Coordinates of C-alpha atoms and ligand atoms in Angstrom, one line a residue:
M1 CA 59.9 29.4 -48.8
R2 CA 63.1 30.6 -50.0
A3 CA 64.6 31.8 -46.9
E4 CA 66.1 28.2 -46.8
T5 CA 67.9 28.9 -49.8
K6 CA 71.8 27.9 -49.5
F7 CA 74.0 31.0 -49.4
A8 CA 77.2 30.4 -51.6
A9 CA 79.8 31.8 -49.2
E10 CA 82.5 32.9 -51.4
P11 CA 83.9 36.4 -51.0
L12 CA 81.0 38.7 -51.1
A13 CA 82.9 41.9 -51.5
S14 CA 83.9 44.3 -54.3
P15 CA 86.5 43.1 -56.3
A16 CA 88.6 46.2 -56.1
L17 CA 89.6 46.4 -52.6
G18 CA 87.5 44.0 -50.5
E19 CA 85.0 46.6 -49.6
P20 CA 81.1 46.1 -49.3
Y21 CA 79.5 47.0 -52.3
L22 CA 77.2 50.2 -51.7
L23 CA 73.7 49.6 -52.6
T24 CA 72.7 53.0 -52.2
P25 CA 72.0 56.2 -54.4
G26 CA 75.4 57.8 -53.8
P27 CA 78.3 57.7 -52.7
L28 CA 78.1 54.6 -54.4
T29 CA 80.7 51.8 -55.4
T30 CA 83.1 53.4 -57.8
A31 CA 85.6 51.7 -60.4
Y32 CA 89.2 51.1 -59.1
S33 CA 90.4 53.4 -61.8
V34 CA 88.4 56.0 -60.4
K35 CA 89.7 55.7 -56.8
Q36 CA 93.3 55.7 -58.6
A37 CA 92.9 58.8 -60.5
M38 CA 92.9 60.6 -57.1
L39 CA 96.4 59.6 -56.3
R40 CA 98.0 62.6 -57.9
D41 CA 97.8 66.2 -56.6
W42 CA 97.0 69.3 -59.2
G43 CA 97.6 72.9 -59.0
S44 CA 93.8 74.5 -59.0
W45 CA 95.0 77.4 -61.3
D46 CA 97.5 75.0 -63.4
G47 CA 96.9 74.8 -67.1
D48 CA 96.5 71.0 -66.8
F49 CA 93.6 71.5 -64.2
R50 CA 92.0 74.0 -66.2
S51 CA 91.8 71.8 -69.1
M52 CA 90.4 68.9 -67.1
T53 CA 87.7 71.3 -65.9
S54 CA 86.9 72.4 -69.4
D55 CA 87.2 68.8 -70.8
M56 CA 84.6 67.8 -68.0
R57 CA 82.1 70.6 -69.0
R58 CA 82.3 69.6 -72.4
R59 CA 81.6 65.9 -71.7
L60 CA 78.9 66.6 -69.5
L61 CA 77.1 69.0 -72.0
A62 CA 77.4 66.4 -74.6
L63 CA 75.2 64.2 -72.5
T64 CA 72.3 66.5 -73.0
G65 CA 72.7 66.5 -76.9
D66 CA 73.0 70.2 -77.0
T67 CA 74.3 70.3 -80.8
K68 CA 73.2 73.9 -81.1
D69 CA 75.4 75.3 -78.3
E70 CA 72.6 76.8 -76.6
F71 CA 73.6 75.5 -73.1
D72 CA 76.6 75.5 -70.7
C73 CA 77.7 73.7 -67.8
V74 CA 78.8 75.1 -64.5
P75 CA 80.5 72.8 -61.9
M76 CA 79.8 74.1 -58.3
Q77 CA 81.5 72.9 -55.2
G78 CA 79.4 71.3 -52.6
S79 CA 77.1 68.4 -52.5
G80 CA 73.8 68.0 -54.5
S81 CA 71.7 70.0 -52.2
F82 CA 74.2 72.9 -52.5
C83 CA 73.7 72.9 -56.3
V84 CA 69.7 72.9 -55.9
E85 CA 69.9 75.8 -53.9
A86 CA 72.4 77.4 -56.2
M87 CA 70.1 76.8 -59.1
L88 CA 67.0 78.0 -57.5
G89 CA 68.7 81.2 -56.0
S90 CA 70.2 82.1 -59.3
F91 CA 67.6 81.2 -62.1
V92 CA 64.5 82.4 -60.1
P93 CA 64.2 86.2 -59.8
R94 CA 63.5 87.6 -56.4
E95 CA 59.9 88.6 -57.5
G96 CA 59.4 85.2 -59.0
K97 CA 57.3 82.3 -57.9
V98 CA 57.9 78.7 -57.9
L99 CA 55.6 75.8 -58.6
V100 CA 57.6 72.7 -56.4
L101 CA 56.4 69.5 -57.4
A102 CA 56.8 67.0 -54.8
N103 CA 56.4 63.2 -53.9
G104 CA 59.1 62.6 -51.5
A105 CA 61.8 64.2 -49.5
Y106 CA 63.7 66.1 -52.3
G107 CA 60.7 67.6 -53.8
L108 CA 59.9 68.8 -50.3
R109 CA 63.8 69.7 -49.9
A110 CA 63.2 72.0 -52.8
A111 CA 60.4 73.7 -51.1
Q112 CA 62.4 74.1 -47.7
T113 CA 65.1 75.6 -49.9
M114 CA 62.6 78.2 -51.1
Q115 CA 61.6 79.0 -47.9
Y116 CA 65.2 79.7 -46.6
L117 CA 65.8 81.8 -50.0
G118 CA 62.5 84.0 -48.8
R119 CA 61.0 83.8 -52.2
A120 CA 57.6 82.7 -53.1
Y121 CA 56.4 79.2 -54.0
T122 CA 53.4 77.0 -54.0
L123 CA 53.7 73.3 -53.7
I124 CA 51.8 70.0 -55.1
D125 CA 52.6 67.3 -52.9
K126 CA 51.7 63.8 -54.1
G127 CA 52.9 61.9 -51.2
D128 CA 55.2 58.7 -51.6
Y129 CA 53.4 56.9 -54.3
L130 CA 52.1 59.0 -57.1
P131 CA 53.8 61.3 -59.8
P132 CA 52.9 64.7 -60.5
R133 CA 51.2 64.8 -63.9
G134 CA 51.2 66.9 -66.8
D135 CA 47.6 67.9 -66.6
E136 CA 47.7 68.8 -63.1
V137 CA 50.9 71.1 -63.6
A138 CA 48.8 72.9 -66.5
A139 CA 45.8 73.3 -64.2
A140 CA 48.0 74.7 -61.4
L141 CA 49.8 77.2 -64.0
D142 CA 46.4 78.2 -65.1
A143 CA 45.2 79.1 -61.5
D144 CA 48.1 81.0 -60.6
P145 CA 49.6 83.8 -63.2
A146 CA 52.3 84.6 -60.7
I147 CA 54.1 81.2 -61.1
T148 CA 57.1 81.9 -62.9
H149 CA 59.1 78.6 -62.5
V150 CA 58.5 74.8 -62.1
I151 CA 60.7 72.7 -60.1
A152 CA 60.4 69.0 -61.1
I153 CA 62.5 66.0 -59.5
H154 CA 63.4 63.5 -62.1
C155 CA 64.1 60.5 -59.9
E156 CA 62.4 61.0 -56.7
T157 CA 65.2 59.2 -54.8
S158 CA 63.3 58.8 -51.5
S159 CA 60.9 56.2 -53.0
G160 CA 62.8 55.5 -56.3
I161 CA 59.7 56.8 -58.4
L162 CA 60.6 57.9 -61.8
N163 CA 58.8 61.1 -62.6
P164 CA 57.2 62.0 -66.1
V165 CA 59.5 64.8 -66.7
A166 CA 58.5 64.9 -70.5
E167 CA 55.0 65.2 -69.7
I168 CA 55.5 67.8 -67.0
A169 CA 57.9 69.8 -69.2
E170 CA 55.3 69.9 -72.2
A171 CA 52.8 71.5 -69.8
V172 CA 55.3 74.0 -68.3
H173 CA 56.4 75.1 -71.7
A174 CA 52.7 75.2 -73.2
K175 CA 52.1 77.5 -70.4
G176 CA 54.8 79.8 -71.2
R177 CA 56.5 79.1 -67.9
K178 CA 60.3 77.8 -67.0
L179 CA 61.2 74.4 -66.0
L180 CA 64.1 73.8 -63.7
V181 CA 65.1 69.9 -63.2
D182 CA 66.7 68.1 -60.3
S183 CA 67.9 65.4 -62.1
M184 CA 70.3 64.5 -59.3
S185 CA 70.1 60.7 -59.2
A186 CA 69.0 60.2 -62.9
F187 CA 71.3 61.9 -65.1
G188 CA 73.7 60.1 -66.9
A189 CA 71.7 56.9 -66.9
V190 CA 68.3 58.3 -67.8
A191 CA 67.9 60.4 -70.8
L192 CA 67.3 64.5 -70.5
D193 CA 67.9 65.4 -73.9
V194 CA 67.4 69.0 -74.6
N195 CA 66.0 68.3 -78.0
E196 CA 63.2 66.0 -76.5
I197 CA 62.6 67.7 -73.3
R198 CA 62.2 71.4 -72.9
Y199 CA 63.9 72.7 -69.8
E200 CA 65.7 75.8 -68.9
A201 CA 68.4 74.2 -66.1
M202 CA 69.0 70.8 -64.6
V203 CA 71.2 69.9 -61.6
S204 CA 73.2 66.7 -60.7
S205 CA 76.2 65.7 -58.9
A206 CA 79.5 63.7 -59.3
N207 CA 78.5 60.8 -57.1
K208 CA 75.6 59.5 -58.7
C209 CA 75.0 57.8 -62.3
I210 CA 78.3 59.1 -63.6
E211 CA 79.7 57.0 -60.8
G212 CA 82.5 59.6 -59.4
V213 CA 82.9 60.4 -55.6
P214 CA 81.3 63.1 -53.6
G215 CA 82.3 66.7 -53.6
F216 CA 80.8 68.6 -56.4
G217 CA 77.7 68.9 -58.6
F218 CA 76.9 70.6 -62.0
I219 CA 74.2 72.8 -63.3
I220 CA 73.5 72.8 -66.8
A221 CA 71.4 75.8 -68.2
R222 CA 70.6 77.7 -71.4
K223 CA 73.1 80.4 -71.7
S224 CA 70.3 82.8 -71.9
E225 CA 69.2 81.9 -68.4
L226 CA 72.7 82.1 -67.0
E227 CA 73.2 85.6 -68.7
A228 CA 69.7 86.5 -67.1
A229 CA 71.0 85.2 -63.7
K230 CA 73.6 88.1 -63.3
G231 CA 73.2 89.7 -59.8
R232 CA 70.4 87.6 -58.6
S233 CA 71.8 85.2 -56.2
H234 CA 71.3 85.2 -52.4
S235 CA 74.5 83.9 -52.0
L236 CA 78.1 84.8 -52.8
S237 CA 79.5 81.3 -53.0
L238 CA 76.5 79.6 -54.9
D239 CA 76.0 82.3 -57.5
V240 CA 75.8 80.1 -60.8
H241 CA 76.5 83.2 -62.9
A242 CA 79.4 84.4 -61.1
Q243 CA 81.0 80.9 -61.2
W244 CA 79.9 80.6 -64.9
A245 CA 81.4 83.9 -65.9
H246 CA 84.7 83.5 -63.9
M247 CA 85.2 80.0 -65.4
N248 CA 84.7 81.1 -68.8
K249 CA 87.0 84.1 -68.4
T250 CA 89.8 82.4 -66.6
G251 CA 89.2 78.7 -67.0
Q252 CA 89.4 78.4 -63.2
W253 CA 86.8 77.6 -60.5
R254 CA 85.8 80.7 -58.4
Y255 CA 87.1 79.4 -55.0
T256 CA 89.1 76.3 -54.1
P257 CA 87.9 73.3 -56.4
P258 CA 87.9 69.7 -55.3
T259 CA 90.7 68.7 -57.7
H260 CA 91.1 65.0 -56.8
V261 CA 87.3 65.0 -57.2
V262 CA 87.6 66.2 -60.6
A263 CA 90.0 63.9 -61.6
A264 CA 88.4 61.0 -60.4
F265 CA 85.1 62.2 -62.2
L266 CA 87.0 62.8 -65.6
E267 CA 88.0 59.1 -65.5
A268 CA 84.4 58.2 -64.5
L269 CA 83.2 60.1 -67.6
R270 CA 85.6 58.1 -69.8
Q271 CA 84.2 54.9 -68.6
H272 CA 80.6 56.1 -68.9
E273 CA 81.4 57.1 -72.6
A274 CA 83.2 53.4 -72.8
E275 CA 80.1 52.0 -71.6
G276 CA 77.6 53.6 -74.5
G277 CA 76.9 56.6 -72.6
V278 CA 73.4 57.3 -71.2
T279 CA 71.9 54.5 -73.0
G280 CA 74.4 51.8 -72.2
R281 CA 74.8 53.0 -68.4
G282 CA 71.0 52.9 -68.2
A283 CA 70.8 49.5 -69.7
R284 CA 73.0 48.0 -67.1
Y285 CA 71.1 49.8 -64.6
T286 CA 67.8 48.6 -65.6
R287 CA 69.1 44.9 -65.9
N288 CA 70.6 45.2 -62.2
R289 CA 66.7 46.4 -61.0
D290 CA 65.0 43.8 -62.9
V291 CA 67.2 40.9 -61.8
M292 CA 67.2 42.0 -58.3
V293 CA 63.4 43.0 -58.0
A294 CA 62.3 39.6 -59.6
G295 CA 64.6 37.9 -57.0
M296 CA 63.5 40.0 -54.1
R297 CA 59.7 39.3 -55.0
D298 CA 60.6 35.5 -55.2
L299 CA 61.4 35.9 -51.5
G300 CA 58.1 37.5 -50.8
F301 CA 59.4 41.0 -50.6
E302 CA 56.9 43.9 -52.0
T303 CA 57.8 47.1 -53.9
L304 CA 56.2 50.2 -52.9
L305 CA 55.6 51.0 -56.4
G306 CA 54.0 49.4 -59.3
D307 CA 56.4 48.3 -62.2
R308 CA 55.3 51.5 -64.3
W309 CA 57.1 53.9 -61.9
L310 CA 60.0 51.9 -60.8
S311 CA 63.1 53.8 -61.6
P312 CA 66.5 51.8 -62.5
I313 CA 68.1 53.9 -59.9
I314 CA 66.8 52.5 -56.4
V315 CA 63.7 50.5 -55.4
T316 CA 62.0 50.8 -52.1
F317 CA 60.6 47.6 -50.5
F318 CA 58.0 47.2 -47.4
N319 CA 59.8 46.0 -44.3
P320 CA 58.3 42.2 -43.7
A321 CA 55.4 42.2 -41.3
H322 CA 57.1 38.7 -39.7
A323 CA 57.8 39.8 -35.8
N324 CA 61.2 38.5 -35.9
F325 CA 62.1 41.2 -38.7
A326 CA 64.1 44.2 -37.4
F327 CA 65.8 46.4 -40.3
D328 CA 68.8 47.1 -38.0
R329 CA 69.7 43.6 -38.0
F330 CA 68.9 43.0 -41.4
Y331 CA 71.0 45.5 -42.6
E332 CA 74.0 44.1 -40.3
L333 CA 73.6 40.6 -41.7
M334 CA 73.6 42.2 -45.4
K335 CA 76.6 44.3 -44.4
D336 CA 78.3 41.0 -43.0
K337 CA 77.7 39.6 -46.5
G338 CA 79.3 42.4 -48.3
F339 CA 76.2 44.6 -49.1
I340 CA 75.3 47.8 -47.7
I341 CA 71.5 48.5 -48.3
Y342 CA 69.7 51.8 -47.3
P343 CA 67.2 52.5 -44.9
G344 CA 63.5 53.8 -46.1
K345 CA 62.9 57.4 -46.3
L346 CA 59.0 57.3 -46.5
T347 CA 56.7 59.3 -44.4
A348 CA 53.9 56.7 -43.9
V349 CA 55.3 53.2 -43.7
D350 CA 58.4 51.1 -42.8
S351 CA 60.6 50.5 -45.8
F352 CA 64.0 50.0 -46.9
R353 CA 65.9 50.5 -50.3
V354 CA 68.4 48.7 -52.5
G355 CA 70.1 50.8 -55.2
C356 CA 70.9 49.5 -58.5
I357 CA 73.4 52.1 -59.7
G358 CA 77.4 52.1 -59.2
Q359 CA 79.9 49.6 -60.4
M360 CA 77.9 46.3 -60.0
D361 CA 76.0 44.2 -62.6
E362 CA 73.5 41.6 -62.6
H363 CA 75.7 38.8 -61.2
V364 CA 76.3 41.2 -58.1
M365 CA 72.3 41.7 -57.9
R366 CA 71.8 37.8 -57.6
R367 CA 74.3 37.6 -54.9
V368 CA 72.3 40.5 -53.0
V369 CA 69.2 38.4 -53.3
E370 CA 70.9 35.3 -51.9
A371 CA 72.2 37.3 -49.1
A372 CA 68.7 38.9 -48.4
A373 CA 67.4 35.2 -48.3
F374 CA 69.9 33.9 -46.2
S375 CA 69.8 37.0 -43.9
L376 CA 66.0 36.3 -43.5
H377 CA 66.8 32.7 -42.6
E378 CA 69.3 34.1 -40.1
M379 CA 66.8 36.2 -38.5
G380 CA 64.1 33.2 -38.6
V381 CA 62.1 35.3 -40.7
D382 CA 60.1 32.6 -42.9
T383 CA 58.2 35.2 -45.3
A384 CA 59.1 38.5 -46.5
A385 CA 55.5 39.6 -47.0
P386 CA 54.7 43.1 -45.9
P387 CA 51.6 43.7 -43.6
A388 CA 48.5 43.8 -44.9
A389 CA 47.8 47.4 -43.7
A390 CA 50.8 48.7 -45.9
L391 CA 49.5 46.8 -49.1
A392 CA 46.0 48.1 -48.4
E393 CA 47.2 51.7 -48.1
R394 CA 49.2 51.2 -51.3
A395 CA 46.2 49.9 -53.2
K396 CA 44.1 52.8 -52.1
L397 CA 46.5 55.6 -52.5
A398 CA 48.0 54.3 -56.1
A399 CA 44.5 53.5 -57.1
Ligands
PLP401 C1 66.9 63.8 -56.3 C2 68.0 64.4 -55.2 N1 67.7 65.4 -54.9 C3 68.8 66.1 -54.1 C4 69.6 65.1 -53.3 C5 70.5 65.9 -52.4 O1 72.2 65.8 -52.8 P1 73.1 65.6 -51.7 O2 72.5 64.6 -50.5 O3 74.3 65.3 -52.4 O4 73.0 67.0 -50.8 C6 69.6 64.1 -53.7 C7 70.4 63.2 -53.0 O5 70.6 61.9 -53.2 C8 68.6 63.3 -54.5 O6 68.5 62.0 -54.7

């Protein structure tokens, strides 16, 4: 058993500042130059900051492959959930109805947001293990002509599942409905090209795969949808149309913008481009995942999901069944070694998550596996195998 592995104890910390690596789905480990970009103050209505905002919008739009100028990008203050709420409240008419596709916490949060908005919705809930598929979306749309919109979660970050958005988009388009995508944790590393996947609007945030710091998100939507959103929002500050119209007219954000966060994000976008854009970023994260998952499986850990649905964003592992294993202690031992992992967010079984995104590469991921091996050893856990019941449930539900 690998728990005997000798742990090489040179400093296991981010080379930038001696901080631990954040193996989390954001906020994540950022580059030193991204942090450094925040060391200057900007006037929110000054021309320099206005050009930064427009440069950022242009760069984000370019990531969608929108060569026909059909889309626009609207940054919005707040965390990702604010932007999901802004998108739903602005694009779904008050008399509209949304089909929410859920297979984890963020799909369920979209449903909860609809409840708060007081607008009609219906839910397909696939639990933790399975993606919503195109044929079931088509059937649900056939069964309920009142549905006007569908919301899909691109990467359901609570389990790490990469949902088949292309297949869902095809079904939604074929049935003449509109697709909204929560691509919070995927955009920038997993393609969401408007020429390949039909959607009306998507949302993501600064502190995910572009590797900025938290403080705002952005909505990328068809201009026709942005026009149609006028007067629909339930909220003054989350009105996407109003933010868009104001920004296009004045170059400014409607209310106080997170100036330093925008400066950091622009630097992150430059680095994203230098790495080869969505393809380059996605390749590094995929390699991170492959190296980390192979190493963890060698230690006896089991992933919640089969390889087919594993995203390059974050991976869920079952907690080991061994009586000496306690997640809180494992967390502290990993942190002592320079790695902050993430608790699980599943409804049924005990689990934890390891993120693959942020400023780290496969060499760091090898050290993560060494740290896990050594931490198990320190806890007196000689096998990381999960409880048989968890595996049986996985086999049953994923069949
Ligand atoms: C898919 C998805 N949607 C929504 C959110 C909510 O974003 P926030 O926590 O920034 O509000 C997250 C956060 O990780 C996410 O991964």
